[in-house]
CSV table of C-alpha atoms in Angstrom, one decimal:
chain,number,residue,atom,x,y,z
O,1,UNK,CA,-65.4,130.4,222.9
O,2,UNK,CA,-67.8,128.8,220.1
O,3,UNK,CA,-67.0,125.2,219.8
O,4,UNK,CA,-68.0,123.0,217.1
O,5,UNK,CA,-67.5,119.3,216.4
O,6,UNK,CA,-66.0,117.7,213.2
O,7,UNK,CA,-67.3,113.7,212.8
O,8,UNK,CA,-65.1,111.4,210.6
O,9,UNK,CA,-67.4,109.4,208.8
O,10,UNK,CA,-65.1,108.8,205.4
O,11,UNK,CA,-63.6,105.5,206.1
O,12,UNK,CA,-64.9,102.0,204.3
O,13,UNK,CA,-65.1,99.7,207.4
O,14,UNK,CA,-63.2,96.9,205.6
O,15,UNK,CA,-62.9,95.1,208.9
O,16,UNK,CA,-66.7,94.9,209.3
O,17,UNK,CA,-66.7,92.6,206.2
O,18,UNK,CA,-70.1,94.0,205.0
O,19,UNK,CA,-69.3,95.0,201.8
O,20,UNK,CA,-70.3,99.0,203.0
O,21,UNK,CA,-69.2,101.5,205.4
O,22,UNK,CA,-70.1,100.6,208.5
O,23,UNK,CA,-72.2,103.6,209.9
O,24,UNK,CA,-74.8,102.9,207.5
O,25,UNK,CA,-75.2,99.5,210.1
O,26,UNK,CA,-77.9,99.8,213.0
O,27,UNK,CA,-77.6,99.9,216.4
O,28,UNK,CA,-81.2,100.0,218.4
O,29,UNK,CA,-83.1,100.7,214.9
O,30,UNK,CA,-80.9,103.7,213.8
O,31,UNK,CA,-77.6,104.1,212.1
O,32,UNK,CA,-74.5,104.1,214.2
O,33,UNK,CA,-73.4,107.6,212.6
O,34,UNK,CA,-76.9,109.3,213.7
O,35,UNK,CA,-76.6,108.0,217.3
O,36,UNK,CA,-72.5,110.1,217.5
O,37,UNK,CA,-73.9,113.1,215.8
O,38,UNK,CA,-77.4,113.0,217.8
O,39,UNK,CA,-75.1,113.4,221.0
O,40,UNK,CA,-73.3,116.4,219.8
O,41,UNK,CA,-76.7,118.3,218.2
O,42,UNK,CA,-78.2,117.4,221.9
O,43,UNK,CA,-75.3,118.9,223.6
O,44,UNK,CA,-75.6,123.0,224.4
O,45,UNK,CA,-72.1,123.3,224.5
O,46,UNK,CA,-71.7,122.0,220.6
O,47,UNK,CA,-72.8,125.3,218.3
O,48,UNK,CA,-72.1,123.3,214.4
O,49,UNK,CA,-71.5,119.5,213.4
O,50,UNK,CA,-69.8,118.8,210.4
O,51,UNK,CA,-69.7,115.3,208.8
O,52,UNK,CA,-67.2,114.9,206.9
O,53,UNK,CA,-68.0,111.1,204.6
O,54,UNK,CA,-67.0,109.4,201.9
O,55,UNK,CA,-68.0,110.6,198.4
O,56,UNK,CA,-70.1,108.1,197.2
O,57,UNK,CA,-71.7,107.9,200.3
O,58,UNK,CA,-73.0,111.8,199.4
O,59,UNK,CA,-76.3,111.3,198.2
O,60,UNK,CA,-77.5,109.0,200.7
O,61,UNK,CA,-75.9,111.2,203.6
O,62,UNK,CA,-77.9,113.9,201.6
O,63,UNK,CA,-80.8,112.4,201.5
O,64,UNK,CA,-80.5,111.4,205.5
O,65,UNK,CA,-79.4,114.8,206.4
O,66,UNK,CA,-82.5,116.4,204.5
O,67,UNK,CA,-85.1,114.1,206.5
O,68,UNK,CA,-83.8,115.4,209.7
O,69,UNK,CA,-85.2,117.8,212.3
O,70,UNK,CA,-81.5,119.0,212.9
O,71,UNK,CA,-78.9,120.5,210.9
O,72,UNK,CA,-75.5,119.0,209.8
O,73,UNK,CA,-72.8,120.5,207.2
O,74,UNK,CA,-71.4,118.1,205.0
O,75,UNK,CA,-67.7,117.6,203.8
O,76,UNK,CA,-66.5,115.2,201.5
O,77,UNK,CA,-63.6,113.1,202.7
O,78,UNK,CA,-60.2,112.9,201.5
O,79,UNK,CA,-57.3,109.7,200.7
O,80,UNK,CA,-56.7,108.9,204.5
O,81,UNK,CA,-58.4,110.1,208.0
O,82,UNK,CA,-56.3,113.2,207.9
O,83,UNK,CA,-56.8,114.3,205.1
O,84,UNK,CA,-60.8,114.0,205.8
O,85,UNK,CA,-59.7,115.7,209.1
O,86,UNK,CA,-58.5,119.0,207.6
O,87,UNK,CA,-61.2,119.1,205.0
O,88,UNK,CA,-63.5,119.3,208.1
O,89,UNK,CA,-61.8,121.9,209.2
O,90,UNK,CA,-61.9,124.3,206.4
O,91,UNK,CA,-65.9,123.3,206.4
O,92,UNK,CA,-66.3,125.4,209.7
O,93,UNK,CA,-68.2,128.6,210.3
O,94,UNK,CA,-65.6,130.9,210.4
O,95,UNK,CA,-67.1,131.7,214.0
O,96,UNK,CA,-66.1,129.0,215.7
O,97,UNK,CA,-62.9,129.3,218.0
O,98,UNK,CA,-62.4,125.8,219.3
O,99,UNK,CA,-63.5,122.7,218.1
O,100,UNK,CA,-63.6,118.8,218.9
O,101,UNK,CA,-62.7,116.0,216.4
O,102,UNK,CA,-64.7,112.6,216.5
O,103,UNK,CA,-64.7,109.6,214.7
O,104,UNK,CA,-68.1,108.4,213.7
O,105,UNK,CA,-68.0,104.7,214.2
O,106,UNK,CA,-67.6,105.9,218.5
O,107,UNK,CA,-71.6,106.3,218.8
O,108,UNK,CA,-71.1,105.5,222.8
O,109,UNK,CA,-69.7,109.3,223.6
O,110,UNK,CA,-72.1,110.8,226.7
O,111,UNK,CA,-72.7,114.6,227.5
O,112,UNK,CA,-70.6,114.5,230.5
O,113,UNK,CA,-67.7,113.1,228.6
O,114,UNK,CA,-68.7,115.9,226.2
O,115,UNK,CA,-68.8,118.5,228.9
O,116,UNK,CA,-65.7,117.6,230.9
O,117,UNK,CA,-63.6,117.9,227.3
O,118,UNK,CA,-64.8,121.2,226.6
O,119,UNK,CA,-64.3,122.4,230.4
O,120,UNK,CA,-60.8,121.3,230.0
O,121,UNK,CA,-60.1,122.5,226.8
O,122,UNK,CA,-60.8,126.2,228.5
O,123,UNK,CA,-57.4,126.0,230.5
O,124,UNK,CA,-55.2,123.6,227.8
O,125,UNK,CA,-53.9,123.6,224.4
O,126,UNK,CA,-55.1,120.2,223.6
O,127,UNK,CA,-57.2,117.6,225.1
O,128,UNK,CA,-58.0,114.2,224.5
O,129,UNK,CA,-60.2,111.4,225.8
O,130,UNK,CA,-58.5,108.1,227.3
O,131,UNK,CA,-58.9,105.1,229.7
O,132,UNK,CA,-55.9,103.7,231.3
O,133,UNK,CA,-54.6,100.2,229.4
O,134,UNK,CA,-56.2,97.2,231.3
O,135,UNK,CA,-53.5,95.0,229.7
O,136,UNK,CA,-49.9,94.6,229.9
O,137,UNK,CA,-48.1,95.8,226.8
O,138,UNK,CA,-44.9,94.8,225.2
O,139,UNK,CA,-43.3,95.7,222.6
O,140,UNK,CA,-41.8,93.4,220.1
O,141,UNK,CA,-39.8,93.4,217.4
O,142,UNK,CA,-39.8,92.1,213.6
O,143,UNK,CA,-38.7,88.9,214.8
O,144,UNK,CA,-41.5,88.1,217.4
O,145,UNK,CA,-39.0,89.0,220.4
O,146,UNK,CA,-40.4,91.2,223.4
O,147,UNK,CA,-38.4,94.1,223.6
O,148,UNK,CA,-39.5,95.6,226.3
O,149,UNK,CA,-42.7,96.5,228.6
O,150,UNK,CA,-43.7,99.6,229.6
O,151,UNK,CA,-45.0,100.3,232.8
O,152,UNK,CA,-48.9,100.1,232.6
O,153,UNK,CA,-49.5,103.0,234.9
O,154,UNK,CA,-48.3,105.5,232.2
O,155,UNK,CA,-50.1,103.8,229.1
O,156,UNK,CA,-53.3,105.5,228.4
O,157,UNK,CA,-55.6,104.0,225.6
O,158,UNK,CA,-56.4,107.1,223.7
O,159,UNK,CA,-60.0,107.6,222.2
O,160,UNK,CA,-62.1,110.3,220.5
O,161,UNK,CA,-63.1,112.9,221.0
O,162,UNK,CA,-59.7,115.3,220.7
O,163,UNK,CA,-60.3,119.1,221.5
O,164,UNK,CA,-58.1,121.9,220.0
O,165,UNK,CA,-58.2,125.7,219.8
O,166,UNK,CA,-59.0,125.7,215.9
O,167,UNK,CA,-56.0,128.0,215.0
O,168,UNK,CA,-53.9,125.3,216.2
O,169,UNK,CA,-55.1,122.0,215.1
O,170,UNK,CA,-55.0,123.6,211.6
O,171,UNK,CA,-51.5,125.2,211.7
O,172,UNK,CA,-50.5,121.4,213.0
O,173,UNK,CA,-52.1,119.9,209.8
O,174,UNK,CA,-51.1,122.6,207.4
O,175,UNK,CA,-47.7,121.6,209.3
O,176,UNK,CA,-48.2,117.7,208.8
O,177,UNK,CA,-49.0,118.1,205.1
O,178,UNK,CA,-46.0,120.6,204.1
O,179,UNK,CA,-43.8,118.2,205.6
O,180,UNK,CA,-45.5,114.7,204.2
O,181,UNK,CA,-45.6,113.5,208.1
O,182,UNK,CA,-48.8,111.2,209.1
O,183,UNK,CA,-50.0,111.2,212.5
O,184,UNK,CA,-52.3,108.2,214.0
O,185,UNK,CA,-54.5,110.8,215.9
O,186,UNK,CA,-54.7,114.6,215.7
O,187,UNK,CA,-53.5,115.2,218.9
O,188,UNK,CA,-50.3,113.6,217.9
O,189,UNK,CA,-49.9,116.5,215.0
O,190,UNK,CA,-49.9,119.3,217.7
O,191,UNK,CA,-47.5,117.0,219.6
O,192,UNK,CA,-45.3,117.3,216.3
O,193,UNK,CA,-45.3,121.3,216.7
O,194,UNK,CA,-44.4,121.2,220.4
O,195,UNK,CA,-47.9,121.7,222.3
O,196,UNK,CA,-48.4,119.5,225.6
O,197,UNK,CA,-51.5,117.0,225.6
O,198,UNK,CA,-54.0,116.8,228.7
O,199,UNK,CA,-56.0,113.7,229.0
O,200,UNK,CA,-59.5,114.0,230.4
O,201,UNK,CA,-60.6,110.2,231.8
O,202,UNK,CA,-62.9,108.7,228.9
O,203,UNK,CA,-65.1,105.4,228.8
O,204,UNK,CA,-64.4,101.9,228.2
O,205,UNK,CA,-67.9,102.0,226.3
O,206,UNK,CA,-67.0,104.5,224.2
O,207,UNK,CA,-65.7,102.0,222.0
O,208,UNK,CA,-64.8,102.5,218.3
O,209,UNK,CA,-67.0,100.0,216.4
O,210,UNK,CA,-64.7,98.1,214.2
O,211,UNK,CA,-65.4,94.5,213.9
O,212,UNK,CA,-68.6,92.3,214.0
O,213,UNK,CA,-67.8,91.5,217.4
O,214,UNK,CA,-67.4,95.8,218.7
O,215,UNK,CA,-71.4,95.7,217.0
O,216,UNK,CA,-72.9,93.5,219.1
O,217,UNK,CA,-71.0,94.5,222.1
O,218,UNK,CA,-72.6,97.9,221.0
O,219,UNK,CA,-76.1,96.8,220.9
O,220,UNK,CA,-75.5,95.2,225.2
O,221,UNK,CA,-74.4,98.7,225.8
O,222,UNK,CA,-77.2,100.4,224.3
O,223,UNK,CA,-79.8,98.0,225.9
O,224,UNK,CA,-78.4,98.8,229.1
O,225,UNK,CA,-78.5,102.4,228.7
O,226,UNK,CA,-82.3,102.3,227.8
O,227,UNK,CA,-83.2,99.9,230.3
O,228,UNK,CA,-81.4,102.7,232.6
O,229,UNK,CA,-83.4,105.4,231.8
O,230,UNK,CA,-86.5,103.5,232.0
O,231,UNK,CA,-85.5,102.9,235.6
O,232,UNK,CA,-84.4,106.3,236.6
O,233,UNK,CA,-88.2,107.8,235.3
């Protein structure tokens, strides 16, 4: 089992309002990109990274990749997050067997939460990261009106990363794109062919940094991390 990781980095982080994507913004004096793909290089169980940005992003991510002490394969995004997906996936070693999809902008992901995917991911088709909801959900129509609430116990808030045997998360995109069908994560593509989906319990700090707001909710968790380890040495 070789497992590598594939890193969405493509989007434009409209909802950041700062007129660039958003991993280029820092959180404790490095770019919020770096700090996701530090945590994979650092992680023995992680063999490649690949990731995958916008295009005219390239020769800055070039030039950042180039003054590093680590290695990282670049892939050039595509029209929407899946189609950056599979493009990542056809950037793989053809070694690899497994491999876990990330999105960039979640720079919060720890080596446990690493290590108990890829544990799972020995036994199971497809496994995802989640937190049970906090909140209570409804869902409403067109016309404002609640239609009905779930029970909270069974709504899980999924997050990255998602971990698939390689042969099947491509057939399930190759599947996606031959039949013009869209998915909101990956996992729900291999849903689409049939495969059951095993959650593995996530972080409600390994939040997707989004809005102004998500960054300086980043940089508390971040201090608190450091002031952590400065404690436990």
């Amino acid at each position: 089992m070789e497992t590598s990781v594939v890193i969405v980095a493509a989007g434009k982080g409209k909802r950041m309002k700062v007129g660039k994507n958003k991993i280029w913004l820092h959180l404790q004096h490095k770019p919020i990109f770096q700090h996701t793909v530090e945590a994979f290089i650092q992680h023995p169980g992680i063999s490649e990274v690949v990731l995958v940005i916008n295009e005219q992003d390239y020769e800055d991510m070039d030039r950042w990749r180039k003054s590093m002490p680590y290695s990282v394969i670049l892939a050039i995004g595509g029209a929407e997050r899946q189609d950056s997906v599979r493009n990542g996936l056809e950037a793989l070693s053809k070694s690899c067997t497994h491999v876990l999809i990330h999105d960039a902008a979640r720079p919060f992901i720890t080596a446990e939460q690493i290590s108990g995917i890829i544990t799972k991911l020995k036994d199971h088709q497809a496994v995802v990261v989640a937190v049970p909801v906090k909140d209570t959900i409804k869902i409403v129509g067109p016309d404002g009106i609640v239609q009905a609430t779930p029970a909270r116990e069974s709504l899980w808030a999924v997050q990255t990363p998602q971990a698939f045997p390689l042969s099947l998360v491509k057939e399930a995109h190759q599947f996606a794109l031959e039949q013009g069908k869209a998915g909101t994560d990956d996992a729900m593509l291999v849903e689409m062919l049939g495969y059951p989906v095993t959650i593995v319990d996530g972080s409600y700090e390994n939040i997707k940094v989004t809005t102004p707001d998500d960054l300086w909710f980043g940089e508390e968790i971040m201090k608190r991390r450091l002031e952590e380890r400065k404690r436990r040495k």
